[in-house]
Amino acid sequence: MHQGFTWIDTAVLVIYLVGVLLAGLYYSKKEMQGKEFFKGDGTIPWYVTCVSIFATLLSPISFLAIPGNSYHGSWIFWWAQLGMLFAIPLTIRYFLPIYSKLEIDTAYHYLQKRFQSGNLRILGALMFIIYQLGRMSIIMYLPSMALAEVTGLDVNMLIIVMGVIAIIYSYSGGLKAVLYTDFIQGTILIVGIALSLVAMIGSIHGGWGTVWDTLTTGHKFMLENEVWFSPDIISSSVFIIFIGGGLGTFASYISSQDIVQRFTTTTDMKQLNKMTLGNGVVSIFAATVFFLVGTALFVFYQQNPDLLTTDRRDLVLAAYITYELPEGLTGILLAALFAAAQSTLSTGINSVATSWVLDIQSVLNPAMEMKKQTRIAQFISLGIGILSIVVAIVMAGSDIRSAYQWFNSFIGLALGALAGMFVLGAFCPKANAKGALMGFIVATAVVLYLKYFVPSVSFWSYTLITIVISLIVGNLVSRITEPNYEAPAGTTVQSTRS
């Protein structure tokens, strides 16, 4: 055990931060204008975008929470990650061909093309922007609190440094700079966590064999009271977690601008398929390593109970990194935690700026020239970045975690209902804008009611419920209001294939 966060670790962390900033500036040295700022310049390889999607979806909250859950409980949430096994084929088979053919600029551009409604495009963008602002603030707040607690560094300084670096390269280089820095940060993340697992197994009596025994015979993979399958949606069985986790990922892939923006970097279906499949492989591998880290932490602290410095599940990994890993490696791992935060942050800043300009401003003012669009996007990047820093500092000054959970679940539910609109549009050629809007409103209301008045219903089933309600209500209202409506050519699964 070393003395916590040392000057060597500080040096490693500083070198990492400077390196990321320089890389971001390097990729943003060519001035990006208009569509290039929002969609890249067409030269970005599929594997860079693939790792970028992984780095975007894996927030620092996951970095700390997944090993924490596996340390305190079992591997039951691992099945949520395996839901990608059906989320990815669904996305590749049904949605990527439509997005590629229509050459959409943003996720919500699809809603406008499909339902011929600028208002639906604006609604989708506003829901996404509000959600992202809350998400970015918490993504600066939580890891900064964890880092401050284990390193002794000032929490506000950590928030400001994290935010300012992400703002600089998001502001100057557009999507290309974000994607390349995400690629670097995603790689550091995977290498860092794999190194910590190797170090952990090396410090456990009996090594890998003991970890494996704990998983299999020690009921760490599945607790005795956990069930594989239950037909009701109330209990969190493996089945409902697998379906719910997969549908949640599917919803992000098809309707969340930060992910769909990656798909707009190319219209080549081969590249899109490689990107999406590659993301699935990287994500499932990384999730498995994170769950193994949690089990290894459990074994390590069972063998060395006197070394345990915290019992808070979201801090167990951070404490281990700080006190048990060799000097230097601690710095690399804390840099990986920073990487998780910054990649999600820079993506958030860029996707909000893109959505604001292309989905809201260009609908309200279609004649706006490219140069002005880019300038506005840069100012939005700056504004949303600064606002996120301020909100994160306010959160750090008051215990606002519960308020955030309320906020996140509230908007997260609305994003689930948003996915219902996309599914309705793609699969139901007779669904119109009125049906889509009513489906969205009813699905959001039902799930909010379930959340606050029927908490026994597992939240893993929410996305399934919102999609089913959107389809039923959307079709009914469409048939009543406009029985002869037909979707524009190329906007549905049926017309893309024909």
Short mmCIF file of N, CA and C in Angstrom, two decimals, residues 140-141 144-145 148 153-164 389-398:
data_model
loop_
_atom_site.label_atom_id
_atom_site.label_comp_id
_atom_site.label_asym_id
_atom_site.label_seq_id
_atom_site.Cartn_x
_atom_site.Cartn_y
_atom_site.Cartn_z
N MET A 140 -19.54 15.78 -14.62
CA MET A 140 -18.41 16.52 -14.04
C MET A 140 -18.42 16.42 -12.52
N TYR A 141 -19.63 16.43 -11.97
CA TYR A 141 -19.76 16.47 -10.51
C TYR A 141 -19.34 15.16 -9.83
N SER A 144 -15.56 14.09 -10.08
CA SER A 144 -14.74 15.10 -9.40
C SER A 144 -14.87 14.94 -7.89
N MET A 145 -16.09 14.64 -7.41
CA MET A 145 -16.28 14.38 -5.97
C MET A 145 -15.47 13.16 -5.54
N ALA A 148 -11.77 14.01 -5.64
CA ALA A 148 -11.43 14.93 -4.54
C ALA A 148 -11.33 14.17 -3.22
N LEU A 153 -7.50 16.65 -3.72
CA LEU A 153 -7.53 17.83 -4.60
C LEU A 153 -8.87 18.55 -4.45
N ASP A 154 -8.90 19.85 -4.81
CA ASP A 154 -10.11 20.65 -4.66
C ASP A 154 -11.15 20.25 -5.71
N VAL A 155 -12.38 19.98 -5.27
CA VAL A 155 -13.41 19.49 -6.17
C VAL A 155 -13.76 20.51 -7.26
N ASN A 156 -13.85 21.79 -6.88
CA ASN A 156 -14.21 22.82 -7.87
C ASN A 156 -13.14 22.97 -8.94
N MET A 157 -11.86 22.84 -8.51
CA MET A 157 -10.76 22.94 -9.48
C MET A 157 -10.84 21.78 -10.48
N LEU A 158 -11.14 20.58 -9.98
CA LEU A 158 -11.25 19.40 -10.86
C LEU A 158 -12.39 19.60 -11.88
N ILE A 159 -13.52 20.11 -11.41
CA ILE A 159 -14.66 20.35 -12.30
C ILE A 159 -14.29 21.35 -13.39
N ILE A 160 -13.64 22.44 -12.99
CA ILE A 160 -13.28 23.50 -13.95
C ILE A 160 -12.28 22.99 -14.98
N VAL A 161 -11.24 22.27 -14.52
CA VAL A 161 -10.22 21.74 -15.46
C VAL A 161 -10.87 20.80 -16.47
N MET A 162 -11.70 19.88 -15.95
CA MET A 162 -12.37 18.91 -16.82
C MET A 162 -13.23 19.61 -17.86
N GLY A 163 -14.00 20.60 -17.41
CA GLY A 163 -14.91 21.31 -18.31
C GLY A 163 -14.18 22.16 -19.33
N VAL A 164 -13.18 22.91 -18.88
CA VAL A 164 -12.48 23.85 -19.77
C VAL A 164 -11.78 23.11 -20.91
N ILE A 389 -20.52 23.53 -16.15
CA ILE A 389 -19.52 23.73 -15.08
C ILE A 389 -20.18 24.39 -13.87
N VAL A 390 -20.99 25.42 -14.12
CA VAL A 390 -21.65 26.14 -13.02
C VAL A 390 -22.61 25.21 -12.28
N VAL A 391 -23.43 24.45 -13.03
CA VAL A 391 -24.39 23.53 -12.38
C VAL A 391 -23.65 22.47 -11.57
N ALA A 392 -22.51 21.95 -12.13
CA ALA A 392 -21.72 20.93 -11.42
C ALA A 392 -21.15 21.49 -10.12
N ILE A 393 -20.68 22.75 -10.15
CA ILE A 393 -20.12 23.37 -8.93
C ILE A 393 -21.23 23.58 -7.89
N VAL A 394 -22.42 23.97 -8.35
CA VAL A 394 -23.57 24.11 -7.43
C VAL A 394 -23.90 22.76 -6.80
N MET A 395 -23.89 21.69 -7.63
CA MET A 395 -24.15 20.34 -7.12
C MET A 395 -23.12 19.94 -6.07
N ALA A 396 -21.85 20.27 -6.35
CA ALA A 396 -20.77 19.89 -5.42
C ALA A 396 -20.92 20.61 -4.09
N GLY A 397 -21.53 21.81 -4.12
CA GLY A 397 -21.69 22.60 -2.90
C GLY A 397 -22.90 22.18 -2.08
N SER A 398 -23.80 21.38 -2.66
CA SER A 398 -24.99 20.93 -1.92
C SER A 398 -25.24 19.47 -2.29
#
